[in-house]
Each structure stands twice: as structure tokens, then as C-alpha cells.
């Protein structure tokens, strides 16, 4: 897994090279426009992670598969990390362009709601006693929480928002910027996949780790006693 | 530049930090699982250390013949 992590790091460094050395500076916004590449890529990676949570939840409820539940848990955490990056980078772009870090427009608000839904999902997993009941409840939260993903994505077309509209489908980017964006998006999706895989292994090992009483019986000292 | 650098610094910190932390946690858990699997279960029955435990016991109490102290049976 360390090799995959190194590959993902190398891919992100290559993307950074394109963002800072290859992509031209925007004539209107200046250097701050370069935030766009990772901001949008992180948002797409978060959508992908939440789609995995949805899939994991459906498979868990359908087949009662523990592996699907672990996958959903892993993807939810990675999705929240990417949504955090999206929100903070967006705020740091908004300040010089709009003059404010935050406005309550449809895209920003729905993204914040998305972050809260999946942060709530993780909270449910942490607070509820581990078992089938918690997994079932979390699967339902994960499935219904995904409803917010299309709301976030189409908010700029459904409502009049301050947030810029779609630029890729409207062919609004010059070729160098488009290439930089596509490469960054591919590298970010790869990083997200690696993070989910690592997290999945952590969840598997955590599930298999003996309970503290069993650890004491076997003569091992639990981490808390060290 | 004033906002570009903090934006990317934050992204590197969060994504890089999360990747590094996850790898560390995975290594710790793998090590813990490896140690737990190597230890014999309670009672010294089966497991890696079972043969060594049986050898240490005197004959008649689960020990291998010719091993341990030659204490006579009552």
C-alpha cells in the first residue's frame, strides 16, 4: 500500500507542476485563479467518495455484507476530507474575487450541508454502539445524504448564484487550462481511491482486532495502558 | 498570491497529513495484529507457543516425555 501512496503523491506533485508552471495566469483573476484546479477536482473526488458510500450502503442493506459497510465507512471519511479542502480553498478564492470569504448562496450552502450530512454520518458511526443496528442506520443516512450531491452540482444552474457556473461543459477554458484541470482531476481521483483503499484496510483490521479483554487475556497491553 | 499560497498549503497539509496518518495507523494495526496472531490463546492450547509450553511442563501434566523436571508421580 505504501507504493500506491507514493504513486499518488508523485501524481499530485506532477499535477502541482502543471498548475504552477504550465497553466497560464488568468487575465482577469490573476494567480488566485489557480485555486480552481484543485478546488473543483476535490469537489469531484468528494462526489465520487459519496457515491461509494451510497453504493456501500445499498449493498449492505441488500446483501448484509460487512465488506460493503467497511467500504462505505472508509469512503465517507475520505469524502469529508475532500469536501473540507473544497470548502476552505473556495473560501480563500472568494475573498479576493468577491470581497468576502463566505456568502449564503445556493452552491456554498448546499456544499456546507453536504459536509454536515457526512460529518453526521461519521458521528453516528462513532457514537452508536458498533453492530448491525448502527451499520443499518448509517447506511440509510448515507443513501439519503447522497440526495444532496446533485443539489450541490446543479445548484448553479437551478438557482441564480454568485458562484461561477459550469466552465468545462461550456468550453470556457483554453486548452492549456483544460489539460491542467483534467490531469489534476485524474490525479485527485487516484489519490481518493488510494486513501479509500488504505482506510478500508484500517477498518478491516480494526474490526478484526480483539476486544480489550481478549488482548489482556493474551498478555498484550492495550494502547491505553501504555 | 496572498490567498493562493495559504489555499494550497492547507490542501497539502490536510491531504498529505491524512495520507501520512492513515499509513501510520495501518502500520500500527498490522503490527498489533501480527503480534496478537503470534501469541498462544489462553491456556496455552493451540498456537505458535503451544509446543514450547508443553515442553516446559513435566511428563504426565501435558509435558513431552523426557522434558522438564523429573518429579515422581504421587
mmCIF file with all atom_site columns, N, CA, C and O in Angstrom, chain A residues 15-53:
data_model
loop_
_atom_site.group_PDB
_atom_site.id
_atom_site.type_symbol
_atom_site.label_atom_id
_atom_site.label_alt_id
_atom_site.label_comp_id
_atom_site.label_asym_id
_atom_site.label_entity_id
_atom_site.label_seq_id
_atom_site.pdbx_PDB_ins_code
_atom_site.Cartn_x
_atom_site.Cartn_y
_atom_site.Cartn_z
_atom_site.occupancy
_atom_site.B_iso_or_equiv
_atom_site.pdbx_formal_charge
_atom_site.auth_seq_id
_atom_site.auth_comp_id
_atom_site.auth_asym_id
_atom_site.auth_atom_id
_atom_site.pdbx_PDB_model_num
ATOM 1   N N  . UNK A 1 15 ? 0.767   17.074 -10.897 1.00 0.00 ? 15 UNK A N  1
ATOM 2   C CA . UNK A 1 15 ? -0.359  17.992 -11.102 1.00 0.00 ? 15 UNK A CA 1
ATOM 3   C C  . UNK A 1 15 ? 0.009   19.401 -10.622 1.00 0.00 ? 15 UNK A C  1
ATOM 4   O O  . UNK A 1 15 ? -0.313  20.405 -11.293 1.00 0.00 ? 15 UNK A O  1
ATOM 5   N N  . UNK A 1 16 ? 0.709   19.466 -9.485  1.00 0.00 ? 16 UNK A N  1
ATOM 6   C CA . UNK A 1 16 ? 1.141   20.775 -8.958  1.00 0.00 ? 16 UNK A CA 1
ATOM 7   C C  . UNK A 1 16 ? 2.092   21.454 -9.943  1.00 0.00 ? 16 UNK A C  1
ATOM 8   O O  . UNK A 1 16 ? 2.030   22.681 -10.139 1.00 0.00 ? 16 UNK A O  1
ATOM 9   N N  . UNK A 1 17 ? 2.951   20.655 -10.579 1.00 0.00 ? 17 UNK A N  1
ATOM 10  C CA . UNK A 1 17 ? 3.855   21.201 -11.596 1.00 0.00 ? 17 UNK A CA 1
ATOM 11  C C  . UNK A 1 17 ? 3.085   21.840 -12.733 1.00 0.00 ? 17 UNK A C  1
ATOM 12  O O  . UNK A 1 17 ? 3.414   22.949 -13.182 1.00 0.00 ? 17 UNK A O  1
ATOM 13  N N  . UNK A 1 18 ? 2.032   21.161 -13.190 1.00 0.00 ? 18 UNK A N  1
ATOM 14  C CA . UNK A 1 18 ? 1.204   21.714 -14.269 1.00 0.00 ? 18 UNK A CA 1
ATOM 15  C C  . UNK A 1 18 ? 0.477   22.984 -13.807 1.00 0.00 ? 18 UNK A C  1
ATOM 16  O O  . UNK A 1 18 ? 0.416   23.973 -14.543 1.00 0.00 ? 18 UNK A O  1
ATOM 17  N N  . UNK A 1 19 ? -0.054  22.921 -12.582 1.00 0.00 ? 19 UNK A N  1
ATOM 18  C CA . UNK A 1 19 ? -0.837  24.068 -12.067 1.00 0.00 ? 19 UNK A CA 1
ATOM 19  C C  . UNK A 1 19 ? 0.040   25.314 -11.969 1.00 0.00 ? 19 UNK A C  1
ATOM 20  O O  . UNK A 1 19 ? -0.366  26.414 -12.372 1.00 0.00 ? 19 UNK A O  1
ATOM 21  N N  . UNK A 1 20 ? 1.256   25.153 -11.439 1.00 0.00 ? 20 UNK A N  1
ATOM 22  C CA . UNK A 1 20 ? 2.078   26.343 -11.155 1.00 0.00 ? 20 UNK A CA 1
ATOM 23  C C  . UNK A 1 20 ? 3.044   26.693 -12.275 1.00 0.00 ? 20 UNK A C  1
ATOM 24  O O  . UNK A 1 20 ? 3.494   27.842 -12.356 1.00 0.00 ? 20 UNK A O  1
ATOM 25  N N  . UNK A 1 21 ? 3.389   25.732 -13.139 1.00 0.00 ? 21 UNK A N  1
ATOM 26  C CA . UNK A 1 21 ? 4.405   26.020 -14.164 1.00 0.00 ? 21 UNK A CA 1
ATOM 27  C C  . UNK A 1 21 ? 3.856   26.020 -15.591 1.00 0.00 ? 21 UNK A C  1
ATOM 28  O O  . UNK A 1 21 ? 4.387   26.714 -16.457 1.00 0.00 ? 21 UNK A O  1
ATOM 29  N N  . UNK A 1 22 ? 2.814   25.228 -15.841 1.00 0.00 ? 22 UNK A N  1
ATOM 30  C CA . UNK A 1 22 ? 2.329   25.095 -17.216 1.00 0.00 ? 22 UNK A CA 1
ATOM 31  C C  . UNK A 1 22 ? 1.092   25.954 -17.499 1.00 0.00 ? 22 UNK A C  1
ATOM 32  O O  . UNK A 1 22 ? 1.043   26.646 -18.521 1.00 0.00 ? 22 UNK A O  1
ATOM 33  N N  . UNK A 1 23 ? 0.131   25.931 -16.613 1.00 0.00 ? 23 UNK A N  1
ATOM 34  C CA . UNK A 1 23 ? -1.131  26.657 -16.856 1.00 0.00 ? 23 UNK A CA 1
ATOM 35  C C  . UNK A 1 23 ? -0.887  28.164 -16.905 1.00 0.00 ? 23 UNK A C  1
ATOM 36  O O  . UNK A 1 23 ? -0.159  28.695 -16.060 1.00 0.00 ? 23 UNK A O  1
ATOM 37  N N  . UNK A 1 24 ? -1.494  28.836 -17.883 1.00 0.00 ? 24 UNK A N  1
ATOM 38  C CA . UNK A 1 24 ? -1.292  30.293 -17.952 1.00 0.00 ? 24 UNK A CA 1
ATOM 39  C C  . UNK A 1 24 ? -2.051  31.019 -16.838 1.00 0.00 ? 24 UNK A C  1
ATOM 40  O O  . UNK A 1 24 ? -3.026  30.505 -16.301 1.00 0.00 ? 24 UNK A O  1
ATOM 41  N N  . UNK A 1 25 ? -1.556  32.222 -16.523 1.00 0.00 ? 25 UNK A N  1
ATOM 42  C CA . UNK A 1 25 ? -2.221  33.034 -15.491 1.00 0.00 ? 25 UNK A CA 1
ATOM 43  C C  . UNK A 1 25 ? -3.467  33.673 -16.090 1.00 0.00 ? 25 UNK A C  1
ATOM 44  O O  . UNK A 1 25 ? -3.423  34.207 -17.203 1.00 0.00 ? 25 UNK A O  1
ATOM 45  N N  . UNK A 1 26 ? -4.562  33.621 -15.361 1.00 0.00 ? 26 UNK A N  1
ATOM 46  C CA . UNK A 1 26 ? -5.824  34.201 -15.837 1.00 0.00 ? 26 UNK A CA 1
ATOM 47  C C  . UNK A 1 26 ? -5.704  35.726 -15.922 1.00 0.00 ? 26 UNK A C  1
ATOM 48  O O  . UNK A 1 26 ? -5.201  36.360 -14.984 1.00 0.00 ? 26 UNK A O  1
ATOM 49  N N  . UNK A 1 27 ? -6.163  36.270 -17.040 1.00 0.00 ? 27 UNK A N  1
ATOM 50  C CA . UNK A 1 27 ? -6.016  37.713 -17.265 1.00 0.00 ? 27 UNK A CA 1
ATOM 51  C C  . UNK A 1 27 ? -6.870  38.532 -16.307 1.00 0.00 ? 27 UNK A C  1
ATOM 52  O O  . UNK A 1 27 ? -6.478  39.633 -15.906 1.00 0.00 ? 27 UNK A O  1
ATOM 53  N N  . UNK A 1 28 ? -8.035  38.010 -15.924 1.00 0.00 ? 28 UNK A N  1
ATOM 54  C CA . UNK A 1 28 ? -8.943  38.788 -15.065 1.00 0.00 ? 28 UNK A CA 1
ATOM 55  C C  . UNK A 1 28 ? -8.669  38.552 -13.573 1.00 0.00 ? 28 UNK A C  1
ATOM 56  O O  . UNK A 1 28 ? -8.553  39.500 -12.810 1.00 0.00 ? 28 UNK A O  1
ATOM 57  N N  . UNK A 1 29 ? -8.572  37.290 -13.188 1.00 0.00 ? 29 UNK A N  1
ATOM 58  C CA . UNK A 1 29 ? -8.444  36.971 -11.757 1.00 0.00 ? 29 UNK A CA 1
ATOM 59  C C  . UNK A 1 29 ? -7.001  36.964 -11.256 1.00 0.00 ? 29 UNK A C  1
ATOM 60  O O  . UNK A 1 29 ? -6.770  37.062 -10.059 1.00 0.00 ? 29 UNK A O  1
ATOM 61  N N  . UNK A 1 30 ? -6.040  36.778 -12.151 1.00 0.00 ? 30 UNK A N  1
ATOM 62  C CA . UNK A 1 30 ? -4.641  36.709 -11.733 1.00 0.00 ? 30 UNK A CA 1
ATOM 63  C C  . UNK A 1 30 ? -4.293  35.338 -11.168 1.00 0.00 ? 30 UNK A C  1
ATOM 64  O O  . UNK A 1 30 ? -5.006  34.361 -11.412 1.00 0.00 ? 30 UNK A O  1
ATOM 65  N N  . UNK A 1 31 ? -3.209  35.254 -10.372 1.00 0.00 ? 31 UNK A N  1
ATOM 66  C CA . UNK A 1 31 ? -2.730  33.940 -9.890  1.00 0.00 ? 31 UNK A CA 1
ATOM 67  C C  . UNK A 1 31 ? -3.748  33.180 -9.034  1.00 0.00 ? 31 UNK A C  1
ATOM 68  O O  . UNK A 1 31 ? -3.702  31.954 -8.988  1.00 0.00 ? 31 UNK A O  1
ATOM 69  N N  . UNK A 1 32 ? -4.646  33.901 -8.363  1.00 0.00 ? 32 UNK A N  1
ATOM 70  C CA . UNK A 1 32 ? -5.586  33.227 -7.450  1.00 0.00 ? 32 UNK A CA 1
ATOM 71  C C  . UNK A 1 32 ? -6.512  32.261 -8.205  1.00 0.00 ? 32 UNK A C  1
ATOM 72  O O  . UNK A 1 32 ? -7.075  31.332 -7.608  1.00 0.00 ? 32 UNK A O  1
ATOM 73  N N  . UNK A 1 33 ? -6.624  32.437 -9.532  1.00 0.00 ? 33 UNK A N  1
ATOM 74  C CA . UNK A 1 33 ? -7.472  31.524 -10.332 1.00 0.00 ? 33 UNK A CA 1
ATOM 75  C C  . UNK A 1 33 ? -6.946  30.088 -10.269 1.00 0.00 ? 33 UNK A C  1
ATOM 76  O O  . UNK A 1 33 ? -7.698  29.136 -10.470 1.00 0.00 ? 33 UNK A O  1
ATOM 77  N N  . UNK A 1 34 ? -5.622  29.940 -9.976  1.00 0.00 ? 34 UNK A N  1
ATOM 78  C CA . UNK A 1 34 ? -5.036  28.590 -9.933  1.00 0.00 ? 34 UNK A CA 1
ATOM 79  C C  . UNK A 1 34 ? -5.641  27.729 -8.826  1.00 0.00 ? 34 UNK A C  1
ATOM 80  O O  . UNK A 1 34 ? -5.456  26.519 -8.815  1.00 0.00 ? 34 UNK A O  1
ATOM 81  N N  . UNK A 1 35 ? -6.344  28.357 -7.883  1.00 0.00 ? 35 UNK A N  1
ATOM 82  C CA . UNK A 1 35 ? -7.045  27.601 -6.836  1.00 0.00 ? 35 UNK A CA 1
ATOM 83  C C  . UNK A 1 35 ? -8.090  26.684 -7.472  1.00 0.00 ? 35 UNK A C  1
ATOM 84  O O  . UNK A 1 35 ? -8.340  25.577 -6.993  1.00 0.00 ? 35 UNK A O  1
ATOM 85  N N  . UNK A 1 36 ? -8.676  27.157 -8.593  1.00 0.00 ? 36 UNK A N  1
ATOM 86  C CA . UNK A 1 36 ? -9.738  26.439 -9.285  1.00 0.00 ? 36 UNK A CA 1
ATOM 87  C C  . UNK A 1 36 ? -9.408  24.957 -9.527  1.00 0.00 ? 36 UNK A C  1
ATOM 88  O O  . UNK A 1 36 ? -10.256 24.083 -9.320  1.00 0.00 ? 36 UNK A O  1
ATOM 89  N N  . UNK A 1 37 ? -8.152  24.673 -9.955  1.00 0.00 ? 37 UNK A N  1
ATOM 90  C CA . UNK A 1 37 ? -7.814  23.312 -10.380 1.00 0.00 ? 37 UNK A CA 1
ATOM 91  C C  . UNK A 1 37 ? -8.023  22.283 -9.273  1.00 0.00 ? 37 UNK A C  1
ATOM 92  O O  . UNK A 1 37 ? -8.642  21.242 -9.497  1.00 0.00 ? 37 UNK A O  1
ATOM 93  N N  . UNK A 1 38 ? -7.498  22.560 -8.091  1.00 0.00 ? 38 UNK A N  1
ATOM 94  C CA . UNK A 1 38 ? -7.637  21.583 -7.008  1.00 0.00 ? 38 UNK A CA 1
ATOM 95  C C  . UNK A 1 38 ? -8.997  21.707 -6.307  1.00 0.00 ? 38 UNK A C  1
ATOM 96  O O  . UNK A 1 38 ? -9.534  20.703 -5.823  1.00 0.00 ? 38 UNK A O  1
ATOM 97  N N  . UNK A 1 39 ? -9.550  22.923 -6.298  1.00 0.00 ? 39 UNK A N  1
ATOM 98  C CA . UNK A 1 39 ? -10.856 23.149 -5.661  1.00 0.00 ? 39 UNK A CA 1
ATOM 99  C C  . UNK A 1 39 ? -11.927 22.297 -6.357  1.00 0.00 ? 39 UNK A C  1
ATOM 100 O O  . UNK A 1 39 ? -12.657 21.538 -5.701  1.00 0.00 ? 39 UNK A O  1
ATOM 101 N N  . UNK A 1 40 ? -11.997 22.393 -7.678  1.00 0.00 ? 40 UNK A N  1
ATOM 102 C CA . UNK A 1 40 ? -13.023 21.648 -8.423  1.00 0.00 ? 40 UNK A CA 1
ATOM 103 C C  . UNK A 1 40 ? -12.708 20.145 -8.404  1.00 0.00 ? 40 UNK A C  1
ATOM 104 O O  . UNK A 1 40 ? -13.611 19.325 -8.238  1.00 0.00 ? 40 UNK A O  1
ATOM 105 N N  . UNK A 1 41 ? -11.423 19.788 -8.541  1.00 0.00 ? 41 UNK A N  1
ATOM 106 C CA . UNK A 1 41 ? -11.041 18.368 -8.517  1.00 0.00 ? 41 UNK A CA 1
ATOM 107 C C  . UNK A 1 41 ? -11.411 17.737 -7.174  1.00 0.00 ? 41 UNK A C  1
ATOM 108 O O  . UNK A 1 41 ? -11.885 16.586 -7.139  1.00 0.00 ? 41 UNK A O  1
ATOM 109 N N  . UNK A 1 42 ? -11.188 18.457 -6.079  1.00 0.00 ? 42 UNK A N  1
ATOM 110 C CA . UNK A 1 42 ? -11.540 17.932 -4.750  1.00 0.00 ? 42 UNK A CA 1
ATOM 111 C C  . UNK A 1 42 ? -13.044 17.725 -4.634  1.00 0.00 ? 42 UNK A C  1
ATOM 112 O O  . UNK A 1 42 ? -13.500 16.740 -4.042  1.00 0.00 ? 42 UNK A O  1
ATOM 113 N N  . UNK A 1 43 ? -13.808 18.667 -5.201  1.00 0.00 ? 43 UNK A N  1
ATOM 114 C CA . UNK A 1 43 ? -15.273 18.540 -5.148  1.00 0.00 ? 43 UNK A CA 1
ATOM 115 C C  . UNK A 1 43 ? -15.711 17.286 -5.910  1.00 0.00 ? 43 UNK A C  1
ATOM 116 O O  . UNK A 1 43 ? -16.557 16.520 -5.417  1.00 0.00 ? 43 UNK A O  1
ATOM 117 N N  . UNK A 1 44 ? -15.110 17.033 -7.076  1.00 0.00 ? 44 UNK A N  1
ATOM 118 C CA . UNK A 1 44 ? -15.471 15.846 -7.871  1.00 0.00 ? 44 UNK A CA 1
ATOM 119 C C  . UNK A 1 44 ? -15.051 14.570 -7.134  1.00 0.00 ? 44 UNK A C  1
ATOM 120 O O  . UNK A 1 44 ? -15.788 13.580 -7.111  1.00 0.00 ? 44 UNK A O  1
ATOM 121 N N  . UNK A 1 45 ? -13.870 14.614 -6.499  1.00 0.00 ? 45 UNK A N  1
ATOM 122 C CA . UNK A 1 45 ? -13.416 13.453 -5.712  1.00 0.00 ? 45 UNK A CA 1
ATOM 123 C C  . UNK A 1 45 ? -14.388 13.185 -4.557  1.00 0.00 ? 45 UNK A C  1
ATOM 124 O O  . UNK A 1 45 ? -14.695 12.022 -4.254  1.00 0.00 ? 45 UNK A O  1
ATOM 125 N N  . UNK A 1 46 ? -14.877 14.259 -3.932  1.00 0.00 ? 46 UNK A N  1
ATOM 126 C CA . UNK A 1 46 ? -15.840 14.092 -2.831  1.00 0.00 ? 46 UNK A CA 1
ATOM 127 C C  . UNK A 1 46 ? -17.137 13.475 -3.355  1.00 0.00 ? 46 UNK A C  1
ATOM 128 O O  . UNK A 1 46 ? -17.693 12.569 -2.723  1.00 0.00 ? 46 UNK A O  1
ATOM 129 N N  . UNK A 1 47 ? -17.605 13.917 -4.522  1.00 0.00 ? 47 UNK A N  1
ATOM 130 C CA . UNK A 1 47 ? -18.821 13.320 -5.121  1.00 0.00 ? 47 UNK A CA 1
ATOM 131 C C  . UNK A 1 47 ? -18.602 11.811 -5.302  1.00 0.00 ? 47 UNK A C  1
ATOM 132 O O  . UNK A 1 47 ? -19.483 11.004 -5.018  1.00 0.00 ? 47 UNK A O  1
ATOM 133 N N  . UNK A 1 48 ? -17.420 11.466 -5.824  1.00 0.00 ? 48 UNK A N  1
ATOM 134 C CA . UNK A 1 48 ? -17.099 10.056 -6.062  1.00 0.00 ? 48 UNK A CA 1
ATOM 135 C C  . UNK A 1 48 ? -17.117 9.258  -4.767  1.00 0.00 ? 48 UNK A C  1
ATOM 136 O O  . UNK A 1 48 ? -17.675 8.155  -4.715  1.00 0.00 ? 48 UNK A O  1
ATOM 137 N N  . UNK A 1 49 ? -16.522 9.833  -3.712  1.00 0.00 ? 49 UNK A N  1
ATOM 138 C CA . UNK A 1 49 ? -16.490 9.152  -2.405  1.00 0.00 ? 49 UNK A CA 1
ATOM 139 C C  . UNK A 1 49 ? -17.913 8.931  -1.887  1.00 0.00 ? 49 UNK A C  1
ATOM 140 O O  . UNK A 1 49 ? -18.230 7.845  -1.386  1.00 0.00 ? 49 UNK A O  1
ATOM 141 N N  . UNK A 1 50 ? -18.758 9.947  -2.024  1.00 0.00 ? 50 UNK A N  1
ATOM 142 C CA . UNK A 1 50 ? -20.125 9.816  -1.506  1.00 0.00 ? 50 UNK A CA 1
ATOM 143 C C  . UNK A 1 50 ? -20.945 8.840  -2.352  1.00 0.00 ? 50 UNK A C  1
ATOM 144 O O  . UNK A 1 50 ? -21.864 8.189  -1.837  1.00 0.00 ? 50 UNK A O  1
ATOM 145 N N  . UNK A 1 51 ? -20.575 8.721  -3.636  1.00 0.00 ? 51 UNK A N  1
ATOM 146 C CA . UNK A 1 51 ? -21.230 7.707  -4.481  1.00 0.00 ? 51 UNK A CA 1
ATOM 147 C C  . UNK A 1 51 ? -20.856 6.312  -3.975  1.00 0.00 ? 51 UNK A C  1
ATOM 148 O O  . UNK A 1 51 ? -21.693 5.399  -3.968  1.00 0.00 ? 51 UNK A O  1
ATOM 149 N N  . UNK A 1 52 ? -19.610 6.158  -3.531  1.00 0.00 ? 52 UNK A N  1
ATOM 150 C CA . UNK A 1 52 ? -19.170 4.869  -2.968  1.00 0.00 ? 52 UNK A CA 1
ATOM 151 C C  . UNK A 1 52 ? -19.925 4.591  -1.660  1.00 0.00 ? 52 UNK A C  1
ATOM 152 O O  . UNK A 1 52 ? -20.313 3.450  -1.396  1.00 0.00 ? 52 UNK A O  1
ATOM 153 N N  . UNK A 1 53 ? -20.149 5.644  -0.851  1.00 0.00 ? 53 UNK A N  1
ATOM 154 C CA . UNK A 1 53 ? -20.916 5.477  0.399   1.00 0.00 ? 53 UNK A CA 1
ATOM 155 C C  . UNK A 1 53 ? -22.335 4.990  0.059   1.00 0.00 ? 53 UNK A C  1
ATOM 156 O O  . UNK A 1 53 ? -22.855 4.061  0.696   1.00 0.00 ? 53 UNK A O  1
#
